[in-house]
Amino acid sequence: MVGDEVVMNSKLKNRKLNAKDIWVEMMGLIQEQVTKTSFTTWFTPVDKIEIDHDLKVIHMGSGEEDQVNSVLNSRYIKILETAAEDVLGYPYRIIIDKVIEEAAADNEVLYEDDDAHLMPQYVFDNFVVGEKNKLAHGIALQVAKAPSLAFNPLFIHSKSGLGKTHLLHAIGNYIAEHDPGKKLLYTSSEEFTREFVESLSSHDRRQIQGIKRKYRSLDVLMIDDIQFIEGKPKTQEEFFHIFNDLYNKGKQIIICSDKEPAALTELEERLRSRFQWNMVVGIEEPDYETRVAILFSKAREKNLQLDEPGIKAIELIAENIRNIRELEGALTRLTAFAAVLGEEITPDFVRDTLPDIIKQEKGAITDKDIKGAVSKAFGIKAADLESSKRSKEIVLPRHVAMYLCRDVAEMSFKEIGRAFGNRNHTTVMSACEKIEKEIHSNMELKSLILELIDKLE
Ligand code: ADP
Ligand code: MG
């Protein structure tokens, strides 16, 4: 589109001129209208001029000096356009390039596809769904299928190592695959902070504008570990404006945090409240079955063939570790050791190579151990716990024992009912709920239970 050699139809008719020549002609005219200082300061630094004769537009500017562009843009457009019309014989619009970029619509600027920062290995397909993450998973999937429509903003929280980052990328990868036109960005609040701090300290307005523009041009913003902007008011301020801008344009925002919004106490109230505008969902530590399933899934990814002892080894790990990142780490170490030493993966091999994670075979805790410990602590007979006695001295220890069967031995309500004189599972449920509630207000009971847990484990 940029014509270097064009045939003029004005007073320069029949002369072949390229853009440079036209600019020289224009400068001659401008020189007569401005002071010498102005001329050398603002016009001679122009080193780029491109002419679009179809659209009748001239793009020009200084590649080096932003101030030149901004002054040309604010003060000299009229003079430039007049000079251009005089030389070219037709009104041309002057666009000062660098300044244009700043004011440009939120599109296409500074954005490239792999800027989304997505990790391809984190997808929904390899996210194992269990009791404790199925809600977060289901909601994440809905957001991936209908960004901006299902839940916006979406706020996912959990302790570390339970799958937030995995889900965040899974959403991004899903959208990238199904709707490649969408502009996505995965970032962490630390990265976000770093970007802004760097650009602010450079005092380069263009850089700051560029970053803002990048964020505002997104269709989906995935921001991880938002807790790191706690106590950083300037970053929070920038994030606040980006949040509003995207939200108002109906763009999807997904936030992950290691705390729920209410616990982000060092966060501005206006941000905290926005995080709770729509969907807040938590992930908890996976139960035993899910931990086994996750280990099997990771083992499959590693092409590990597991025989009977191998399966037992996996179960032993799952009994001892609750955090998914640690589960993965243990499996990685185990398989590496096995390969190096040329050994089979067996429970004994696990005990040898990962002694730090195998506490006292915590998984082996049974209702019998719990009944023993509880009856001893309360000074009653273990058999009373299973009996139908309903005196106060027996009921509380029984509830505590049931609670521990749930919490420590991870038995189901049904199993617990069976272990306590064939009681109904709803009885067990309400006993566990009672203790759960009681613990919050009754410090004495709480420390007793913590002591019991300590002893059992
Ligand atoms: P977080 O961001 O909550 O700290 P991550 O998403 O980084 O946790 O998860 C830690 C590791 O555990 C990652 O390697 C991730 O792939 C894995 N992981 C977490 N949840 C699951 C899951 N449900 N299924 C499979 N792998 C998981
Ligand atoms: Mg994470």
mmCIF file with all atom_site columns, C-alpha atoms in Angstrom, residues 25 39 79-80 100 104 122 135 154 188 210 247 251 260 266 271 291 306 335 350 365 376 408 411 431:
data_model
loop_
_atom_site.group_PDB
_atom_site.id
_atom_site.type_symbol
_atom_site.label_atom_id
_atom_site.label_alt_id
_atom_site.label_comp_id
_atom_site.label_asym_id
_atom_site.label_entity_id
_atom_site.label_seq_id
_atom_site.pdbx_PDB_ins_code
_atom_site.Cartn_x
_atom_site.Cartn_y
_atom_site.Cartn_z
_atom_site.occupancy
_atom_site.B_iso_or_equiv
_atom_site.pdbx_formal_charge
_atom_site.auth_seq_id
_atom_site.auth_comp_id
_atom_site.auth_asym_id
_atom_site.auth_atom_id
_atom_site.pdbx_PDB_model_num
ATOM 1  C CA . GLU A 1 25  ? 9.256   19.360  -0.409 1.00 0.00 ? 25  GLU A CA 1
ATOM 2  C CA . PHE A 1 39  ? 12.058  23.337  12.871 1.00 0.00 ? 39  PHE A CA 1
ATOM 3  C CA . ILE A 1 79  ? 0.815   22.678  9.344  1.00 0.00 ? 79  ILE A CA 1
ATOM 4  C CA . LEU A 1 80  ? 1.830   19.216  8.206  1.00 0.00 ? 80  LEU A CA 1
ATOM 5  C CA . ILE A 1 100 ? -1.161  6.444   17.042 1.00 0.00 ? 100 ILE A CA 1
ATOM 6  C CA . ALA A 1 104 ? -5.024  2.779   19.002 1.00 0.00 ? 104 ALA A CA 1
ATOM 7  C CA . TYR A 1 122 ? -2.130  -28.906 31.828 1.00 0.00 ? 122 TYR A CA 1
ATOM 8  C CA . LEU A 1 135 ? -17.110 -28.604 41.743 1.00 0.00 ? 135 LEU A CA 1
ATOM 9  C CA . LEU A 1 154 ? -14.324 -16.991 38.463 1.00 0.00 ? 154 LEU A CA 1
ATOM 10 C CA . SER A 1 188 ? 0.725   -14.623 37.869 1.00 0.00 ? 188 SER A CA 1
ATOM 11 C CA . GLY A 1 210 ? 1.822   -0.819  26.064 1.00 0.00 ? 210 GLY A CA 1
ATOM 12 C CA . TYR A 1 247 ? -15.273 -6.835  33.129 1.00 0.00 ? 247 TYR A CA 1
ATOM 13 C CA . LYS A 1 251 ? -14.332 -10.276 29.042 1.00 0.00 ? 251 LYS A CA 1
ATOM 14 C CA . GLU A 1 260 ? -10.408 -17.323 49.782 1.00 0.00 ? 260 GLU A CA 1
ATOM 15 C CA . GLU A 1 266 ? -4.193  -6.931  52.732 1.00 0.00 ? 266 GLU A CA 1
ATOM 16 C CA . LEU A 1 271 ? -10.947 -5.671  44.751 1.00 0.00 ? 271 LEU A CA 1
ATOM 17 C CA . ARG A 1 291 ? -5.006  -39.778 45.394 1.00 0.00 ? 291 ARG A CA 1
ATOM 18 C CA . LEU A 1 306 ? 2.579   -51.635 37.478 1.00 0.00 ? 306 LEU A CA 1
ATOM 19 C CA . THR A 1 335 ? 10.584  -44.022 39.480 1.00 0.00 ? 335 THR A CA 1
ATOM 20 C CA . VAL A 1 350 ? 9.008   -47.079 48.820 1.00 0.00 ? 350 VAL A CA 1
ATOM 21 C CA . ILE A 1 365 ? -4.978  -46.547 61.412 1.00 0.00 ? 365 ILE A CA 1
ATOM 22 C CA . LYS A 1 376 ? -8.258  -44.444 77.158 1.00 0.00 ? 376 LYS A CA 1
ATOM 23 C CA . VAL A 1 408 ? -7.997  -39.798 60.426 1.00 0.00 ? 408 VAL A CA 1
ATOM 24 C CA . MET A 1 411 ? -13.822 -44.196 56.659 1.00 0.00 ? 411 MET A CA 1
ATOM 25 C CA . ALA A 1 431 ? -22.183 -36.799 65.180 1.00 0.00 ? 431 ALA A CA 1
#
